[in-house]
Amino acid sequence: RDAVTPRRAMASLRDSLPQPSRASDARVARAPPPAAVPDRRAAGVPPYGKRGGGRFQPDDFADGGAYPEVHQAQYPPGFGPKGATKSGGVQVTMNASGETNYDAIVTAGRDPTRTTHTGHGELVAKPDATFERPSEDAIQAALDKTKASLLGRIDKRAGKTSLTAGAEGSAPEYIKYTPSNRSDAHASGASHRLIKMHQAPSDPLEPPKFRHKKVPRGPGSPPVPVMHSPPRSVDAKEQADWKIPPSISNWKNPKGYTIPLDKRLPADGGGVQGGE
């Protein structure tokens, strides 16, 4: 017995159905025929290898192709027409020697008040005569400003409002010294000497000569005593009252232990709730 295939079953079912009274294709959506795309490429374009010296029109590049063997500016449709201006472009300028000046590419979009060097000439060392030296007034103003700053620091360090010559130190003190050895060979036979004692001037800007070492702080006031009740013995009942049962969760048991009910009961606070 031959097996009935699905295709043969469908064919027999279609043959058994009656023919439709009217044929209608309204339910069948058919796609519209594709519109013919016009070929914008010129028919007179010579084949490859024979395009030397030819001039092409913009329509020859309608499909995006190009001819690298033709030395001509080639643009896709809508690009590079004559008279078109590009927004944000940089104007091409020439320098004094007639060469293209590319400084506008570097300085475009920068702060005009800042000086931007774009050439190699700024890196070459120049003689000192080419630099502008400050005037005498500028030199004197910088000197006065530096002197005032130094004097202000000296006055602040010395604790004075002004620094004048001879104001530091007191009058010298003279001491008469008579040596115990009065032989003629000692000190050229001098019987006594005069010693002049005066305060040597110190530099206010000199760094400290000694290292200041911080000493640990001494003990303060004694701590406040904490008052405790007198010690007493603890009985067994009080120890049992202070015993805190371990926390047993009613939801989690990762180890799978068997926990008695009397141990699980204190977990929900049943042991501390007073009954009425």
XYZ file of N, CA and C in Angstrom:
828
model
N 0.864 -1.201 0.000
C 0.000 0.000 0.000
C 0.888 1.234 0.000
N 0.583 2.106 -0.968
C 1.427 3.306 -1.065
C 1.061 4.299 0.030
N 2.125 4.971 0.587
C 1.899 6.005 1.611
C 1.416 7.281 0.945
N 0.466 7.928 1.574
C -0.101 9.171 1.044
C 0.772 10.330 1.530
N 1.397 11.014 0.608
C 2.232 12.149 0.958
C 1.366 13.380 1.176
N 1.850 14.376 1.924
C 1.057 15.596 2.140
C 0.719 16.304 0.839
N 1.645 16.308 -0.119
C 1.372 17.002 -1.364
C 0.216 16.339 -2.123
N 0.228 15.005 -2.162
C -0.849 14.306 -2.861
C -2.170 14.487 -2.134
N -2.122 14.568 -0.806
C -3.356 14.790 -0.041
C -3.936 16.160 -0.336
N -3.105 17.171 -0.416
C -3.590 18.517 -0.724
C -4.137 18.586 -2.136
N -3.495 17.886 -3.083
C -3.988 17.898 -4.463
C -5.349 17.233 -4.566
N -5.553 16.115 -3.857
C -6.851 15.452 -3.889
C -7.928 16.285 -3.220
N -7.550 17.012 -2.148
C -8.518 17.884 -1.493
C -8.919 19.039 -2.388
N -7.974 19.610 -3.134
C -8.283 20.708 -4.037
C -9.184 20.250 -5.187
N -8.963 19.015 -5.662
C -9.786 18.512 -6.769
C -11.202 18.221 -6.311
N -11.364 17.879 -5.038
C -12.705 17.550 -4.542
C -13.546 18.775 -4.272
N -12.931 19.964 -4.125
C -13.693 21.183 -3.845
C -14.336 21.695 -5.112
N -15.525 22.322 -5.022
C -16.172 22.875 -6.224
C -15.449 24.119 -6.704
N -15.631 24.433 -7.945
C -15.000 25.601 -8.519
C -15.719 26.870 -8.051
N -14.982 27.978 -7.815
C -15.634 29.221 -7.383
C -16.480 29.810 -8.509
N -17.562 30.463 -8.086
C -18.455 31.076 -9.078
C -17.828 32.291 -9.730
N -17.086 33.071 -8.926
C -16.431 34.255 -9.472
C -14.963 34.263 -9.002
N -14.099 34.620 -9.883
C -12.670 34.714 -9.532
C -12.342 36.139 -9.157
N -11.778 36.349 -7.977
C -11.448 37.694 -7.499
C -10.039 37.668 -6.906
N -9.266 38.697 -7.247
C -7.891 38.840 -6.710
C -7.794 40.038 -5.783
N -8.976 40.425 -5.206
C -8.942 41.640 -4.346
C -8.169 41.404 -3.063
N -8.147 40.143 -2.584
C -7.462 39.889 -1.311
C -5.975 39.676 -1.472
N -5.536 39.543 -2.671
C -4.117 39.314 -2.906
C -3.457 40.658 -3.166
N -2.550 41.037 -2.265
C -1.838 42.314 -2.424
C -0.575 42.070 -3.226
N -0.514 42.718 -4.314
C 0.652 42.567 -5.168
C 1.468 43.859 -5.145
N 2.764 43.688 -5.147
C 3.645 44.850 -5.132
C 3.629 45.520 -6.491
N 3.697 46.869 -6.487
C 3.710 47.566 -7.784
C 5.006 47.263 -8.526
N 4.961 47.327 -9.788
C 6.192 47.051 -10.549
C 7.260 48.090 -10.247
N 8.487 47.679 -10.149
C 9.553 48.647 -9.838
C 9.704 49.675 -10.929
N 9.891 50.925 -10.449
C 10.064 52.009 -11.414
C 11.442 51.903 -12.057
N 11.452 52.210 -13.281
C 12.706 52.138 -14.033
C 13.618 53.273 -13.607
N 14.839 52.935 -13.166
C 15.822 53.924 -12.745
C 16.560 54.415 -13.979
N 16.447 55.700 -14.259
C 17.136 56.180 -15.462
C 18.643 56.127 -15.291
N 19.296 55.755 -16.300
C 20.750 55.697 -16.301
C 21.290 57.068 -16.632
N 21.870 57.701 -15.594
C 22.374 59.055 -15.757
C 23.784 59.092 -16.323
N 24.396 57.961 -16.432
C 25.758 57.968 -16.958
C 25.705 58.255 -18.470
N 26.569 59.105 -18.871
C 26.603 59.465 -20.299
C 27.016 58.266 -21.132
N 26.361 58.165 -22.263
C 26.655 57.020 -23.121
C 27.968 57.161 -23.856
N 28.519 58.391 -23.865
C 29.738 58.599 -24.621
C 31.008 58.457 -23.831
N 30.980 57.840 -22.640
C 32.186 57.667 -21.829
C 33.034 56.574 -22.468
N 34.274 56.870 -22.828
C 35.112 55.843 -23.463
C 35.444 54.743 -22.483
N 35.793 53.562 -22.930
C 36.125 52.449 -22.032
C 37.444 52.685 -21.326
N 37.736 51.815 -20.359
C 38.966 51.924 -19.572
C 40.187 51.742 -20.471
N 41.185 52.567 -20.265
C 42.389 52.533 -21.077
C 42.384 53.521 -22.216
N 41.227 54.119 -22.526
C 41.129 55.082 -23.629
C 40.506 56.384 -23.156
N 40.745 56.691 -21.896
C 40.154 57.901 -21.322
C 41.166 59.014 -21.146
N 42.352 58.848 -21.626
C 43.371 59.873 -21.452
C 43.040 61.132 -22.222
N 43.186 62.273 -21.580
C 42.957 63.553 -22.232
C 41.502 63.892 -22.425
N 40.557 63.102 -21.890
C 39.144 63.389 -22.054
C 38.604 64.277 -20.954
N 37.562 65.038 -21.290
C 36.888 65.883 -20.319
C 35.526 65.298 -20.038
N 35.173 65.197 -18.776
C 33.934 64.577 -18.374
C 33.031 65.611 -17.708
N 31.763 65.349 -17.776
C 30.755 66.207 -17.176
C 30.370 65.638 -15.793
N 29.736 66.465 -14.933
C 29.317 65.938 -13.617
C 28.352 64.772 -13.712
N 27.536 64.676 -14.818
C 26.619 63.555 -14.937
C 27.329 62.228 -15.151
N 28.587 62.267 -15.569
C 29.312 61.023 -15.782
C 29.625 60.301 -14.474
N 29.522 61.014 -13.356
C 29.825 60.414 -12.056
C 28.551 60.245 -11.245
N 27.420 60.028 -11.916
C 26.137 59.965 -11.221
C 26.043 58.778 -10.285
N 26.644 57.655 -10.643
C 26.537 56.473 -9.792
C 27.642 56.390 -8.751
N 28.394 57.460 -8.579
C 29.450 57.468 -7.573
C 30.786 56.976 -8.062
N 30.924 56.612 -9.308
C 32.190 56.133 -9.811
C 33.174 57.262 -10.066
N 34.387 56.921 -10.323
C 35.424 57.899 -10.604
C 36.413 57.285 -11.586
N 37.198 58.156 -12.185
C 38.173 57.739 -13.180
C 39.539 58.207 -12.701
N 40.295 57.360 -12.018
C 41.579 57.826 -11.463
C 42.602 58.170 -12.520
N 42.474 57.621 -13.725
C 43.465 57.930 -14.747
C 43.228 59.282 -15.393
N 42.090 59.939 -15.081
C 41.780 61.253 -15.635
C 42.158 62.294 -14.598
N 43.042 63.188 -14.958
C 43.519 64.228 -14.036
C 42.542 65.393 -14.089
N 41.440 65.225 -13.394
C 40.380 66.217 -13.377
C 39.676 66.126 -12.036
N 39.237 67.275 -11.517
C 38.512 67.290 -10.254
C 37.189 66.575 -10.438
N 36.967 65.494 -9.705
C 35.790 64.662 -9.860
C 35.006 64.688 -8.552
N 33.739 65.043 -8.615
C 32.883 65.168 -7.447
C 31.625 64.349 -7.660
N 31.037 63.815 -6.616
C 29.722 63.161 -6.740
C 28.651 64.195 -7.068
N 27.448 63.770 -7.429
C 26.392 64.738 -7.772
C 26.059 65.635 -6.600
N 25.987 66.914 -6.845
C 25.642 67.881 -5.817
C 26.808 68.382 -5.003
N 28.026 67.897 -5.260
C 29.200 68.320 -4.506
C 30.125 69.095 -5.435
N 30.699 70.124 -4.883
C 31.709 70.873 -5.611
C 31.222 71.689 -6.774
N 29.991 72.231 -6.758
C 29.600 73.092 -7.878
C 30.267 74.452 -7.774
N 30.320 75.129 -8.873
C 30.953 76.439 -8.881
C 30.079 77.439 -8.143
N 30.732 78.323 -7.392
C 30.010 79.349 -6.648
C 29.507 78.910 -5.302
N 29.659 77.655 -4.926
C 29.172 77.186 -3.621
C 30.174 77.549 -2.535
N 29.691 77.982 -1.395
C 30.525 78.350 -0.254
C 30.299 77.356 0.867
N 31.333 76.987 1.546
C 31.273 76.041 2.650
C 31.297 76.804 3.968
N 30.397 76.435 4.862
C 30.344 77.083 6.170
C 31.458 76.552 7.060
N 32.112 77.452 7.786
C 33.178 77.034 8.680
C 34.499 76.774 7.995
N 34.628 77.136 6.742
C 35.881 76.906 6.036
C 36.915 77.953 6.370
N 38.127 77.693 6.028
C 39.247 78.593 6.274
C 39.706 79.151 4.938
N 39.851 80.463 4.877
C 40.269 81.103 3.644
C 41.751 80.850 3.398
N 42.085 80.626 2.156
C 43.474 80.402 1.769
C 44.141 81.758 1.599
N 45.250 81.957 2.313
C 45.997 83.209 2.251
C 47.436 82.921 1.851
N 48.090 83.954 1.385
C 49.482 83.869 0.962
C 50.336 84.752 1.856
N 51.570 84.323 2.076
C 52.494 85.128 2.864
C 53.252 86.087 1.969
N 54.241 86.753 2.535
C 54.985 87.758 1.770
C 55.792 87.144 0.644
N 56.224 85.897 0.795
C 57.025 85.256 -0.244
C 56.178 84.574 -1.310
N 54.866 84.666 -1.223
C 54.002 84.059 -2.223
C 53.634 82.620 -1.949
N 53.983 82.091 -0.793
C 53.648 80.710 -0.462
C 52.345 80.660 0.338
N 51.749 79.490 0.345
C 50.482 79.331 1.057
C 50.720 79.442 2.562
N 49.910 80.262 3.205
C 50.032 80.479 4.641
C 49.030 79.565 5.355
N 49.554 78.616 6.129
C 48.715 77.660 6.838
C 48.481 78.051 8.300
N 48.781 79.300 8.657
C 48.594 79.720 10.047
C 47.122 79.736 10.438
N 46.235 79.982 9.466
C 44.810 80.062 9.795
C 44.266 78.720 10.259
N 44.872 77.613 9.825
C 44.408 76.298 10.253
C 44.678 76.096 11.743
N 45.802 76.620 12.239
C 46.175 76.446 13.644
C 45.445 77.450 14.531
N 45.310 78.681 14.052
C 44.722 79.739 14.877
C 43.214 79.793 14.798
N 42.582 78.976 13.952
C 41.122 79.026 13.831
C 40.471 78.500 15.103
N 39.542 79.261 15.638
C 38.829 78.859 16.838
C 39.565 79.105 18.133
N 40.725 79.730 18.109
C 41.486 80.003 19.331
C 41.233 81.432 19.801
N 41.688 81.693 21.012
C 41.540 83.031 21.574
C 42.428 83.996 20.803
N 41.860 85.075 20.231
C 42.710 85.982 19.450
C 43.716 86.749 20.295
N 43.493 86.831 21.624
C 44.441 87.569 22.466
C 45.698 86.763 22.787
N 45.676 85.457 22.539
C 46.833 84.619 22.816
C 47.743 84.565 21.611
N 49.031 84.515 21.880
C 50.030 84.445 20.820
C 50.312 82.990 20.482
N 50.091 82.636 19.219
C 50.286 81.267 18.755
C 51.384 81.265 17.708
N 52.441 80.501 17.938
C 53.554 80.388 17.008
C 53.316 79.183 16.095
N 53.374 79.425 14.807
C 53.094 78.372 13.834
C 54.277 78.053 12.936
N 55.343 78.792 13.051
C 56.488 78.571 12.167
C 57.696 78.070 12.928
N 58.658 77.575 12.156
C 59.893 77.083 12.770
C 60.815 78.219 13.176
N 60.572 79.401 12.649
C 61.448 80.526 12.974
C 61.399 80.936 14.423
N 60.283 80.644 15.120
C 60.203 80.996 16.542
C 61.106 80.137 17.407
N 61.538 78.951 16.896
C 62.405 78.071 17.669
C 63.884 78.367 17.469
N 64.214 79.165 16.473
C 65.615 79.476 16.191
C 66.087 80.561 17.147
N 67.269 80.377 17.716
C 67.827 81.370 18.636
C 68.114 82.665 17.904
N 67.801 83.776 18.552
C 68.008 85.100 17.969
C 68.986 85.881 18.836
N 69.714 86.809 18.236
C 70.652 87.615 19.041
C 69.904 88.515 20.018
N 70.618 88.932 21.054
C 69.988 89.761 22.086
C 69.575 91.125 21.563
N 70.187 91.589 20.496
C 69.870 92.926 19.985
C 68.459 92.996 19.414
N 67.910 91.862 19.028
C 66.578 91.880 18.433
C 65.472 91.968 19.474
N 65.770 91.703 20.743
C 64.755 91.767 21.780
C 64.658 93.188 22.332
N 63.463 93.553 22.703
C 63.229 94.883 23.246
C 63.548 94.875 24.737
N 64.499 95.706 25.135
C 64.895 95.782 26.539
C 63.985 96.750 27.289
N 63.773 96.505 28.591
C 62.904 97.414 29.361
C 63.560 98.781 29.532
N 62.739 99.774 29.732
C 63.241 101.134 29.920
C 63.756 101.309 31.347
N 64.387 102.465 31.576
C 64.931 102.746 32.907
C 63.826 102.888 33.945
N 62.706 103.445 33.515
C 61.589 103.588 34.467
C 61.037 102.225 34.878
N 60.946 101.294 33.924
C 60.445 99.959 34.254
C 61.412 99.225 35.173
N 62.715 99.400 34.937
C 63.710 98.763 35.800
C 63.635 99.326 37.219
N 63.513 100.659 37.349
C 63.451 101.276 38.665
C 62.171 100.885 39.396
N 61.058 100.753 38.653
C 59.801 100.353 39.291
C 59.884 98.913 39.804
N 60.481 98.020 39.034
C 60.647 96.639 39.499
C 61.587 96.571 40.691
N 62.646 97.423 40.695
C 63.578 97.454 41.822
C 62.900 97.947 43.095
N 62.085 98.992 42.980
C 61.389 99.524 44.163
C 60.371 98.518 44.697
N 59.698 97.835 43.806
C 58.715 96.846 44.243
C 59.386 95.682 44.970
N 60.526 95.216 44.451
C 61.237 94.115 45.104
C 61.799 94.556 46.452
N 62.332 95.777 46.508
C 62.893 96.288 47.767
C 61.812 96.455 48.826
N 60.652 96.951 48.429
C 59.566 97.114 49.400
C 59.087 95.767 49.919
N 59.051 94.737 49.041
C 58.630 93.412 49.491
C 59.616 92.824 50.486
N 60.916 92.976 50.215
C 61.930 92.457 51.138
C 61.906 93.198 52.472
N 61.770 94.525 52.426
C 61.733 95.293 53.668
C 60.495 94.946 54.493
N 59.386 94.690 53.816
C 58.189 94.294 54.547
C 58.370 92.966 55.266
N 59.037 92.018 54.609
C 59.297 90.738 55.268
C 60.264 90.902 56.436
N 61.276 91.760 56.272
C 62.246 91.971 57.354
C 61.582 92.636 58.541
N 60.738 93.624 58.275
C 60.058 94.302 59.378
C 59.113 93.353 60.116
N 58.464 92.465 59.353
C 57.558 91.518 59.993
C 58.325 90.507 60.823
N 59.490 90.080 60.339
C 60.285 89.122 61.085
C 60.922 89.758 62.319
N 61.390 90.961 62.199
C 62.048 91.623 63.326
C 61.067 92.240 64.301
N 59.807 92.351 63.946
C 58.815 92.917 64.852
C 58.876 94.414 64.934
N 59.336 95.060 63.866
C 59.436 96.515 63.872
C 58.664 97.068 62.690
N 58.351 98.328 62.762
C 57.611 98.962 61.679
C 58.537 99.530 60.622
N 59.760 99.789 60.949
C 60.716 100.337 59.998
C 62.099 99.842 60.361
N 62.953 99.796 59.379
C 64.321 99.334 59.583
C 65.257 100.470 59.215
N 65.951 101.000 60.212
C 66.885 102.105 60.008
C 68.251 101.683 60.469
N 69.250 102.336 59.920
C 70.631 101.994 60.257
C 70.962 102.482 61.659
N 71.576 101.597 62.464
C 72.004 101.962 63.808
C 70.932 101.838 64.865
N 69.710 101.484 64.475
C 68.650 101.375 65.466
C 68.679 100.040 66.191
N 69.334 99.055 65.609
C 69.350 97.736 66.226
C 70.511 97.648 67.215
N 70.253 97.043 68.365
C 71.286 96.871 69.385
C 71.358 98.063 70.332
N 72.055 97.890 71.412
C 72.222 98.950 72.415
C 73.675 99.437 72.404
N 73.995 100.332 73.331
C 75.352 100.898 73.397
C 76.338 99.816 73.839
N 77.538 99.833 73.290
C 78.531 98.806 73.680
C 78.962 98.971 75.140
N 79.446 97.866 75.713
C 79.899 97.838 77.099
C 81.384 97.476 77.106
N 82.180 98.252 77.862
C 83.620 98.051 77.933
C 83.963 97.391 79.272
N 84.781 96.358 79.211
C 85.181 95.598 80.398
C 86.700 95.626 80.488
N 87.213 95.971 81.684
C 88.659 95.972 81.914
C 89.071 94.613 82.458
N 90.039 93.982 81.808
C 90.463 92.628 82.135
C 91.938 92.658 82.505
N 92.221 92.096 83.685
C 93.607 92.033 84.151
C 94.009 90.574 84.226
N 94.943 90.145 83.418
C 95.331 88.723 83.429
C 96.139 88.394 84.679
N 96.101 87.100 85.053
C 96.870 86.669 86.222
C 98.350 86.544 85.900
N 98.667 86.239 84.663
C 100.057 86.120 84.243
C 100.532 87.501 83.800
N 101.420 88.115 84.594
C 101.890 89.459 84.297
C 103.339 89.476 83.845
N 103.783 88.430 83.248
C 105.170 88.397 82.771
C 105.292 89.304 81.549
N 106.544 89.707 81.306
C 106.782 90.601 80.172
C 106.600 89.888 78.832
N 106.755 88.553 78.841
C 106.615 87.814 77.586
C 105.153 87.576 77.208
N 104.227 87.781 78.120
C 102.814 87.515 77.825
C 102.125 88.802 77.399
N 101.501 88.743 76.280
C 100.704 89.860 75.753
C 101.534 91.122 75.626
N 102.769 90.931 75.180
C 103.671 92.069 74.932
C 103.880 92.916 76.167
N 103.784 92.304 77.336
C 104.040 93.017 78.578
C 102.895 93.857 79.063
N 101.671 93.706 78.478
C 100.521 94.514 78.905
C 100.034 94.016 80.254
N 99.711 94.962 81.129
C 99.258 94.584 82.462
C 97.749 94.347 82.510
N 96.989 94.929 81.595
C 95.538 94.725 81.568
C 95.041 94.912 80.119
N 93.799 94.536 79.908
C 93.186 94.653 78.583
C 91.798 95.279 78.725
N 91.304 95.831 77.617
C 89.961 96.368 77.535
C 89.163 95.525 76.524
N 88.039 95.049 76.972
C 87.187 94.207 76.123
C 85.899 94.972 75.830
N 85.540 95.058 74.558
C 84.317 95.742 74.114
C 83.229 94.694 73.830
N 82.100 94.782 74.547
C 80.991 93.848 74.379
C 79.809 94.593 73.744
N 79.329 94.070 72.632
C 78.146 94.670 71.977
C 77.350 93.555 71.309
N 76.112 93.843 71.027
C 75.207 92.868 70.414
C 75.499 92.778 68.922
N 75.831 91.587 68.460
C 76.107 91.412 67.026
C 74.798 91.456 66.233
N 74.794 92.165 65.110
C 73.557 92.223 64.308
C 73.226 90.849 63.718
N 71.953 90.543 63.656
C 71.486 89.269 63.118
C 70.687 89.512 61.836
N 70.753 88.550 60.977
C 70.020 88.636 59.710
C 68.579 88.187 59.938
N 67.612 89.041 59.693
C 66.218 88.605 59.932
C 65.778 87.481 58.998
N 66.368 87.388 57.809
C 65.971 86.362 56.858
C 66.782 85.081 56.981
N 67.647 84.999 57.997
C 68.455 83.795 58.161
C 67.593 82.654 58.702
N 67.741 81.462 58.158
C 66.949 80.346 58.676
C 67.353 79.985 60.093
N 66.515 79.314 60.827
C 66.856 78.973 62.225
C 68.048 78.018 62.292
N 68.888 78.237 63.278
C 70.087 77.415 63.441
C 69.821 76.158 64.264
N 68.762 76.162 65.021
C 68.480 75.040 65.899
C 67.186 74.370 65.442
N 67.138 73.100 65.687
C 65.954 72.319 65.322
C 64.998 72.275 66.505
N 63.800 72.748 66.268
C 62.797 72.767 67.314
C 62.123 71.395 67.369
N 62.348 70.715 68.443
C 61.791 69.390 68.626
C 60.569 69.467 69.524
N 59.487 68.893 69.059
C 58.268 68.921 69.837
C 58.350 67.918 70.984
N 57.999 68.393 72.161
C 58.023 67.563 73.355
C 56.620 67.017 73.582
N 56.503 65.754 73.950
C 55.158 65.227 74.214
C 54.464 65.998 75.329
N 53.172 66.120 75.148
C 52.390 66.861 76.131
C 52.362 66.105 77.461
N 52.485 66.866 78.543
C 52.489 66.277 79.871
C 51.116 65.792 80.280
N 51.050 65.057 81.374
C 49.748 64.555 81.832
C 48.857 65.693 82.287
N 47.581 65.584 81.950
C 46.634 66.606 82.347
C 46.065 66.345 83.717
N 44.857 66.810 83.897
C 44.200 66.612 85.191
C 43.835 65.137 85.352
N 43.755 64.647 86.545
C 43.414 63.227 86.741
C 42.024 62.929 86.206
N 41.805 61.722 85.689
C 40.488 61.396 85.137
C 39.424 61.359 86.216
N 38.210 61.575 85.756
C 37.084 61.580 86.701
C 36.841 60.148 87.164
N 36.784 59.923 88.443
C 36.556 58.550 88.918
C 35.153 58.071 88.577
N 35.071 56.806 88.202
C 33.795 56.171 87.885
C 33.319 55.430 89.128
N 32.148 55.780 89.573
C 31.614 55.195 90.791
C 30.981 53.837 90.479
N 31.351 52.833 91.214
C 30.821 51.489 91.048
C 30.150 51.058 92.353
N 29.182 50.210 92.181
C 28.548 49.641 93.370
C 29.478 48.609 93.997
N 29.333 48.356 95.275
C 30.234 47.376 95.909
C 30.044 45.992 95.314
N 31.104 45.249 95.152
C 30.970 43.910 94.556
C 30.160 42.998 95.451
N 29.400 42.110 94.806
C 28.602 41.147 95.540
C 28.593 39.845 94.759
N 28.306 38.776 95.424
C 28.284 37.457 94.804
C 27.010 37.295 93.990
N 27.098 36.528 92.900
C 25.970 36.296 92.001
C 25.523 34.861 92.185
N 24.246 34.677 92.411
C 23.724 33.330 92.600
C 23.377 32.697 91.256
N 22.971 31.452 91.297
C 22.688 30.710 90.060
C 21.463 31.249 89.345
N 20.457 31.716 90.085
C 19.246 32.223 89.441
C 19.530 33.491 88.645
N 20.352 34.351 89.209
C 20.684 35.586 88.490
C 21.525 35.292 87.254
N 22.413 34.311 87.345
C 23.175 33.937 86.163
C 22.272 33.390 85.063
N 21.277 32.622 85.435
C 20.346 32.087 84.448
C 19.498 33.179 83.827
N 19.170 34.213 84.635
C 18.382 35.313 84.087
C 19.168 36.137 83.062
N 20.480 36.218 83.255
C 21.316 37.013 82.340
C 21.791 36.199 81.144
N 21.415 34.953 81.070
C 21.859 34.139 79.949
C 21.034 34.494 78.707
N 21.702 34.863 77.639
C 21.043 35.265 76.389
C 21.086 34.080 75.439
N 19.960 33.583 74.995
C 19.972 32.428 74.085
C 20.501 32.811 72.716
N 21.071 31.864 72.011
C 21.570 32.181 70.669
C 20.428 32.487 69.718
N 20.737 33.317 68.705
C 19.735 33.724 67.733
C 19.514 32.594 66.732
N 18.268 32.092 66.686
C 17.899 31.013 65.769
C 16.824 31.549 64.837
N 17.081 31.478 63.552
C 16.130 31.985 62.571
C 15.010 30.979 62.350
N 13.807 31.505 62.161
C 12.664 30.666 61.852
C 12.504 30.413 60.358
N 13.371 31.020 59.543
C 13.253 30.883 58.087
C 14.470 30.207 57.458
N 15.649 30.440 57.989
C 16.872 29.933 57.387
C 17.502 28.862 58.266
N 17.971 27.811 57.644
C 18.705 26.744 58.312
C 19.668 26.140 57.291
N 20.732 26.896 56.917
C 21.610 26.438 55.819
C 22.339 25.135 56.146
N 22.628 24.864 57.402
C 23.350 23.649 57.775
C 22.437 22.428 57.878
N 21.150 22.661 57.951
C 20.223 21.541 58.055
C 20.178 20.884 59.416
N 20.459 21.649 60.471
C 20.448 21.078 61.806
C 19.007 20.847 62.272
N 18.865 19.891 63.139
C 17.586 19.630 63.785
C 17.547 20.404 65.095
N 16.722 21.423 65.144
C 16.683 22.325 66.293
C 15.451 21.978 67.115
N 15.637 21.707 68.406
C 14.474 21.375 69.238
C 13.538 22.564 69.367
N 12.293 22.250 69.727
C 11.291 23.309 69.845
C 11.579 24.223 71.020
N 12.137 23.665 72.089
C 12.420 24.523 73.234
C 13.539 25.515 72.949
N 14.421 25.173 71.979
C 15.471 26.122 71.587
C 14.966 27.111 70.538
N 13.963 26.694 69.736
C 13.436 27.587 68.730
C 12.423 28.569 69.323
N 11.824 28.181 70.459
C 10.818 29.044 71.072
C 11.369 30.390 71.522
N 12.576 30.448 72.121
C 13.062 31.800 72.528
C 13.402 32.706 71.358
N 13.449 32.146 70.137
C 13.843 32.994 69.004
C 12.805 34.031 68.691
N 11.502 33.684 68.874
C 10.444 34.646 68.567
C 10.008 35.431 69.779
N 10.779 35.341 70.847
C 10.447 36.119 72.040
C 9.322 35.534 72.861
N 9.022 34.260 72.645
C 7.936 33.666 73.415
C 8.264 33.505 74.889
N 9.578 33.381 75.188
C 9.937 33.171 76.578
C 9.891 34.434 77.395
N 9.956 35.613 76.770
C 9.974 36.864 77.521
C 8.605 37.531 77.560
N 7.652 36.968 76.818
C 6.304 37.549 76.827
C 5.555 37.038 78.052
N 5.011 37.922 78.764
C 4.289 37.541 79.970
C 2.859 37.115 79.652
N 2.444 36.018 80.233
C 1.086 35.538 80.019
C 0.104 36.187 80.971
N -1.095 36.339 80.494
C -2.122 36.946 81.330
C -2.915 35.868 82.043
